[in-house]
Short mmCIF file of C-alpha atoms in Angstrom, two decimals:
data_model
loop_
_atom_site.label_atom_id
_atom_site.label_comp_id
_atom_site.label_asym_id
_atom_site.label_seq_id
_atom_site.Cartn_x
_atom_site.Cartn_y
_atom_site.Cartn_z
CA MET A 1 44.39 9.43 -23.27
CA THR A 2 45.21 5.77 -23.36
CA GLU A 3 44.42 3.73 -26.85
CA ARG A 4 41.91 1.46 -24.22
CA GLY A 5 40.51 5.30 -22.98
CA ARG A 6 39.54 6.03 -26.47
CA LYS A 7 38.32 2.61 -26.94
CA ALA A 8 36.32 2.28 -23.72
CA LEU A 9 35.26 6.04 -25.14
CA LEU A 10 34.08 4.60 -28.14
CA LEU A 11 32.29 2.09 -26.91
CA ALA A 12 30.85 3.70 -24.61
CA PRO A 13 27.00 4.44 -26.18
CA ALA A 14 26.89 1.16 -27.40
CA GLY A 15 27.00 -0.31 -24.13
CA ILE A 16 25.01 1.69 -22.42
CA TRP A 17 22.07 1.51 -24.92
CA LEU A 18 22.39 -2.50 -24.92
CA LEU A 19 22.33 -2.15 -21.45
CA VAL A 20 19.30 0.23 -21.11
CA MET A 21 17.32 -1.83 -24.26
CA LEU A 22 18.36 -5.03 -24.17
CA ALA A 23 20.13 -6.07 -20.68
CA LEU A 24 17.80 -4.50 -18.22
CA PRO A 25 14.30 -4.71 -19.99
CA LEU A 26 16.12 -9.35 -20.44
CA LEU A 27 16.26 -8.95 -16.75
CA VAL A 28 13.25 -7.65 -15.53
CA VAL A 29 10.81 -10.63 -18.01
CA PHE A 30 13.58 -13.06 -15.80
CA VAL A 31 12.51 -11.71 -12.30
CA PHE A 32 8.86 -11.71 -13.49
CA SER A 33 9.10 -14.85 -14.18
CA PHE A 34 9.32 -16.52 -10.63
CA GLY A 35 6.46 -14.34 -9.32
CA GLU A 36 2.67 -14.88 -9.07
CA ARG A 37 -0.70 -13.17 -11.38
CA GLY A 38 -1.87 -10.11 -8.60
CA ALA A 39 -5.58 -10.81 -8.26
CA ALA A 40 -6.87 -7.70 -10.87
CA GLY A 41 -3.78 -9.15 -13.41
CA GLY A 42 -0.54 -8.21 -13.48
CA TYR A 43 2.91 -8.73 -11.37
CA VAL A 44 3.07 -9.35 -7.22
CA PRO A 45 6.16 -10.40 -6.30
CA ALA A 46 6.68 -14.06 -5.15
CA PHE A 47 9.46 -16.78 -5.66
CA THR A 48 7.98 -19.58 -7.06
CA LEU A 49 8.36 -21.87 -10.37
CA GLU A 50 4.95 -22.79 -11.23
CA GLN A 51 5.13 -20.01 -13.97
CA TYR A 52 7.53 -22.88 -15.90
CA ALA A 53 5.83 -25.68 -14.46
CA ASN A 54 2.64 -24.58 -16.29
CA LEU A 55 5.01 -24.11 -19.70
CA PRO A 56 3.07 -27.29 -21.25
CA ALA A 57 -0.19 -25.45 -21.51
CA ARG A 58 1.56 -23.83 -23.83
CA TRP A 59 2.76 -26.79 -25.99
CA THR A 60 1.22 -26.01 -29.51
CA ALA A 61 2.43 -22.63 -29.31
CA PHE A 62 5.97 -23.36 -29.27
CA LYS A 63 5.17 -26.73 -31.48
CA ASN A 64 4.10 -24.53 -34.51
CA THR A 65 6.72 -22.22 -33.78
CA LEU A 66 9.42 -24.89 -33.33
CA ILE A 67 7.98 -26.15 -37.12
CA LEU A 68 6.94 -23.66 -38.83
CA ALA A 69 9.53 -21.12 -38.21
CA PRO A 70 12.56 -23.84 -39.23
CA LEU A 71 10.18 -24.26 -42.50
CA GLY A 72 9.73 -20.84 -43.47
CA THR A 73 13.85 -20.31 -43.42
CA ILE A 74 14.44 -22.99 -45.35
CA ALA A 75 11.63 -22.41 -47.71
CA ALA A 76 12.86 -18.34 -48.09
CA LEU A 77 16.27 -19.55 -48.66
CA VAL A 78 14.93 -22.66 -50.71
CA ILE A 79 12.76 -19.12 -52.86
CA ALA A 80 15.86 -16.63 -52.44
CA TYR A 81 18.73 -18.77 -53.54
CA PRO A 82 18.12 -18.85 -57.09
CA LEU A 83 16.69 -14.83 -56.94
CA ALA A 84 19.95 -12.96 -55.60
CA TYR A 85 22.33 -16.10 -58.28
CA PHE A 86 20.09 -14.66 -60.37
CA LEU A 87 21.14 -10.73 -59.59
CA ALA A 88 24.52 -11.23 -58.60
CA VAL A 89 26.19 -13.48 -61.69
CA ARG A 90 23.74 -14.31 -64.56
CA CYS A 91 21.56 -10.35 -64.88
CA SER A 92 22.92 -7.18 -66.36
CA PRO A 93 24.02 -4.77 -64.48
CA LYS A 94 22.20 -2.49 -67.11
CA TRP A 95 18.51 -4.61 -65.39
CA ARG A 96 19.85 -5.39 -61.89
CA THR A 97 19.53 -1.74 -60.12
CA SER A 98 15.85 -1.98 -61.06
CA LEU A 99 15.18 -6.04 -60.08
CA LEU A 100 16.94 -4.97 -56.94
CA ILE A 101 14.12 -2.43 -56.14
CA LEU A 102 11.69 -5.28 -57.17
CA VAL A 103 12.39 -6.71 -54.32
CA ILE A 104 12.13 -4.28 -51.95
CA VAL A 105 9.44 -2.90 -52.89
CA PRO A 106 7.30 -4.60 -50.71
CA PHE A 107 8.75 -2.72 -47.65
CA TRP A 108 7.45 0.22 -48.84
CA THR A 109 4.00 -1.19 -47.68
CA SER A 110 2.57 -1.77 -43.99
CA ILE A 111 2.85 -6.05 -43.51
CA LEU A 112 -0.20 -5.29 -41.70
CA ILE A 113 -1.67 -4.51 -45.02
CA ARG A 114 0.59 -7.38 -46.99
CA SER A 115 -1.19 -9.88 -44.62
CA TYR A 116 -4.71 -8.94 -45.51
CA ALA A 117 -3.90 -9.24 -49.64
CA TRP A 118 -2.97 -12.83 -48.38
CA ILE A 119 -6.75 -13.08 -47.19
CA PHE A 120 -7.83 -12.75 -50.67
CA ILE A 121 -5.88 -14.37 -53.00
CA LEU A 122 -6.00 -17.61 -49.74
CA GLY A 123 -9.95 -17.48 -48.82
CA GLY A 124 -12.99 -18.85 -50.60
CA ARG A 125 -12.91 -16.52 -53.47
CA GLY A 126 -9.33 -16.69 -54.34
CA LEU A 127 -7.22 -19.45 -55.54
CA PRO A 128 -10.03 -22.35 -53.66
CA ALA A 129 -12.81 -20.15 -55.95
CA LEU A 130 -10.58 -21.08 -58.96
CA LEU A 131 -9.32 -24.61 -57.72
CA GLU A 132 -12.98 -25.50 -57.82
CA SER A 133 -13.73 -23.60 -61.15
CA ILE A 134 -11.41 -26.64 -62.51
CA GLY A 135 -13.24 -29.61 -60.33
CA ILE A 136 -11.12 -28.76 -56.87
CA ASP A 137 -13.31 -28.99 -54.24
CA ASP A 138 -13.33 -28.66 -51.28
CA ILE A 139 -10.06 -26.98 -50.75
CA ARG A 140 -9.34 -24.93 -48.04
CA LEU A 141 -5.56 -22.23 -47.89
CA ILE A 142 -6.97 -19.46 -45.08
CA ASN A 143 -6.13 -20.52 -41.27
CA THR A 144 -4.39 -23.00 -42.31
CA PRO A 145 -0.48 -23.74 -41.67
CA PHE A 146 0.12 -23.57 -44.88
CA ALA A 147 -1.33 -20.44 -45.42
CA VAL A 148 0.86 -18.96 -42.61
CA LEU A 149 3.95 -20.36 -44.11
CA VAL A 150 2.85 -18.32 -47.29
CA GLY A 151 2.32 -15.20 -45.33
CA ILE A 152 6.06 -15.56 -43.48
CA VAL A 153 7.90 -16.68 -46.68
CA TYR A 154 6.55 -13.40 -48.66
CA GLY A 155 7.03 -11.15 -46.21
CA TYR A 156 10.88 -12.53 -45.43
CA LEU A 157 11.81 -12.80 -48.23
CA PRO A 158 13.46 -10.29 -49.33
CA LEU A 159 15.93 -10.41 -45.81
CA MET A 160 17.36 -13.93 -47.00
CA VAL A 161 17.77 -12.72 -50.66
CA PHE A 162 20.47 -10.15 -49.55
CA PRO A 163 22.40 -11.57 -47.59
CA ILE A 164 23.16 -13.91 -50.38
CA PHE A 165 23.13 -11.72 -53.70
CA VAL A 166 26.30 -9.75 -51.21
CA SER A 167 28.25 -12.83 -50.63
CA LEU A 168 27.64 -13.69 -54.49
CA ASP A 169 28.02 -9.90 -55.86
CA LYS A 170 31.51 -10.00 -54.08
CA LEU A 171 32.34 -13.72 -56.24
CA ASP A 172 34.91 -13.68 -58.20
CA LYS A 173 33.78 -13.77 -61.92
CA ARG A 174 37.50 -15.40 -62.79
CA LEU A 175 36.66 -18.54 -60.26
CA LEU A 176 34.06 -19.73 -62.51
CA GLU A 177 35.91 -19.34 -65.99
CA ALA A 178 38.61 -21.14 -64.28
CA SER A 179 36.31 -23.83 -63.37
CA ALA A 180 35.00 -23.87 -66.62
CA ASP A 181 38.53 -23.77 -68.26
CA LEU A 182 39.34 -26.77 -66.43
CA GLY A 183 35.92 -28.60 -67.56
CA SER A 184 34.02 -28.12 -64.47
CA THR A 185 30.54 -28.92 -65.40
CA PRO A 186 28.30 -25.98 -64.34
CA TRP A 187 27.12 -27.70 -61.68
CA ARG A 188 29.92 -28.40 -60.33
CA THR A 189 31.26 -25.18 -61.11
CA PHE A 190 28.50 -24.35 -58.43
CA ARG A 191 28.61 -27.19 -55.29
CA GLN A 192 32.68 -26.74 -55.43
CA VAL A 193 33.11 -22.34 -56.05
CA THR A 194 30.06 -20.78 -55.70
CA LEU A 195 28.11 -22.61 -52.92
CA PRO A 196 31.07 -22.58 -50.56
CA LEU A 197 31.56 -18.69 -51.32
CA SER A 198 28.28 -17.83 -50.20
CA VAL A 199 28.03 -19.88 -46.97
CA PRO A 200 28.24 -15.95 -44.82
CA GLY A 201 25.07 -14.82 -46.72
CA ILE A 202 23.09 -17.75 -46.55
CA ALA A 203 24.11 -17.90 -42.55
CA THR A 204 23.01 -14.76 -42.35
CA GLY A 205 19.99 -13.88 -44.16
CA CYS A 206 18.79 -17.92 -42.06
CA MET A 207 19.77 -16.07 -39.00
CA LEU A 208 17.74 -12.48 -39.49
CA VAL A 209 14.81 -15.01 -40.85
CA PHE A 210 14.57 -17.61 -38.35
CA ILE A 211 15.53 -15.59 -35.39
CA LEU A 212 12.12 -12.71 -36.52
CA LEU A 213 10.21 -15.35 -36.97
CA MET A 214 10.90 -17.33 -33.30
CA GLY A 215 8.89 -13.59 -32.04
CA GLU A 216 6.13 -13.74 -34.98
CA PHE A 217 3.49 -12.37 -34.25
CA LEU A 218 1.49 -10.21 -36.82
CA ILE A 219 1.35 -12.95 -39.99
CA PRO A 220 -0.32 -16.23 -37.43
CA ALA A 221 -3.01 -14.19 -36.18
CA ILE A 222 -4.02 -12.81 -40.13
CA LEU A 223 -4.09 -15.85 -42.00
CA GLY A 224 -3.97 -18.48 -38.88
CA GLY A 225 -7.27 -17.04 -37.79
CA GLY A 226 -6.79 -18.48 -34.59
CA LYS A 227 -6.13 -22.31 -35.33
CA VAL A 228 -2.79 -21.91 -36.18
CA PHE A 229 -0.18 -19.72 -33.24
CA PHE A 230 3.12 -18.79 -32.56
CA VAL A 231 4.89 -18.23 -28.65
CA GLY A 232 4.14 -13.82 -30.25
CA ASN A 233 0.90 -14.38 -30.10
CA ALA A 234 0.80 -16.16 -26.74
CA LEU A 235 2.71 -13.60 -25.15
CA VAL A 236 0.52 -11.23 -26.65
CA ASP A 237 -2.52 -12.61 -25.22
CA LEU A 238 -0.81 -13.45 -21.53
CA PHE A 239 0.61 -9.54 -21.39
CA LEU A 240 -2.30 -8.20 -22.58
CA GLN A 241 -5.69 -9.87 -22.08
CA SER A 242 -5.42 -12.21 -19.48
CA ARG A 243 -2.52 -9.84 -18.09
CA ASN A 244 -1.02 -12.75 -16.52
CA TRP A 245 2.53 -11.80 -16.46
CA ALA A 246 4.56 -14.36 -14.62
CA TYR A 247 3.93 -16.84 -16.64
CA GLY A 248 4.13 -14.68 -19.87
CA SER A 249 7.54 -13.51 -18.52
CA ALA A 250 8.29 -17.97 -17.83
CA VAL A 251 6.93 -18.43 -21.50
CA ALA A 252 8.84 -15.53 -23.05
CA MET A 253 12.45 -16.54 -20.97
CA THR A 254 12.03 -20.18 -22.35
CA LEU A 255 11.67 -18.84 -25.77
CA VAL A 256 15.15 -17.23 -25.48
CA VAL A 257 16.63 -19.59 -24.11
CA VAL A 258 14.99 -21.67 -26.13
CA MET A 259 16.46 -19.46 -29.23
CA LEU A 260 20.18 -19.04 -28.18
CA VAL A 261 20.00 -23.11 -28.35
CA THR A 262 18.95 -23.12 -31.39
CA VAL A 263 21.80 -20.47 -33.26
CA SER A 264 24.19 -22.07 -30.59
CA ILE A 265 24.04 -24.61 -32.66
CA TYR A 266 22.82 -23.19 -36.28
CA MET A 267 26.74 -21.12 -35.85
CA LYS A 268 28.72 -24.31 -34.64
CA PHE A 269 27.16 -26.27 -37.52
CA ILE A 270 28.17 -23.29 -39.99
CA SER A 271 31.82 -22.79 -38.55
CA ARG A 272 32.73 -26.13 -38.92
CA LEU A 273 31.19 -26.78 -42.41
CA GLY A 274 33.37 -23.38 -42.98
CA GLY A 275 36.10 -25.11 -41.78
CA GLN A 276 35.69 -27.85 -43.92
CA ARG A 277 34.46 -26.00 -47.07
CA GLN A 278 38.30 -24.40 -45.95
CA ASP A 279 40.41 -27.30 -46.31
CA VAL A 280 38.90 -29.07 -49.04
CA SER A 281 40.07 -25.72 -50.81
CA LEU A 282 43.69 -26.07 -49.47
CA MET A 283 43.94 -29.79 -50.59
#
């Protein structure tokens, strides 16, 4: 067997899996998006752009997703980076494994249970009651964008921590020592050495969190209380409640296109940033 044949044989299982589990379902959704809703719901074959013309009716869901998903990603990054930096650079190896396990522990329970716990914390008997006891009245946290933001940051924080931790853990500590020996301040060392070398981890973590948040529906449904909903919530309603599969497919395809464009722009920015950092390091 030739080298090309061996490579094709090795890649065949993954290729078949992607074709059956990704490409074909996406093709079905694409075809459905040009159809019509049947009298009893579901899908009726047709070729019309009516579903795409009705997309503005779901603008609120797209707006909430396009605002809260990037904000949640940025908030998770701001919280995760110091934690990952401490675990990889400052923490003693004696305690590192135990602290990493504590980061993983939330994944041992269902996101549903953890989200319901936040209902109590942000509800009338939680933080608002505590704030009221010190004279701050009329504070509503649950069923607000803030509650959804807190939930998604809490739920997806570990997915941001670990990629950054891996990048920082591979960091050659001798570079930090050399920077200090050359008279650089800790901030300058971080800005010119640590941060550029951790860009791959930042890029991976942001990609993981952002892509998952774009399709999130459970956290907005629980902590948003029907007042703050994402595109994922709109899709659940269209496919399972109103059974408008054609319109739901159009919304889904629009979400896919938005994600592809956003991720492409982001990756281009990250690659350009990495190239600039490499040029600076060679000067």
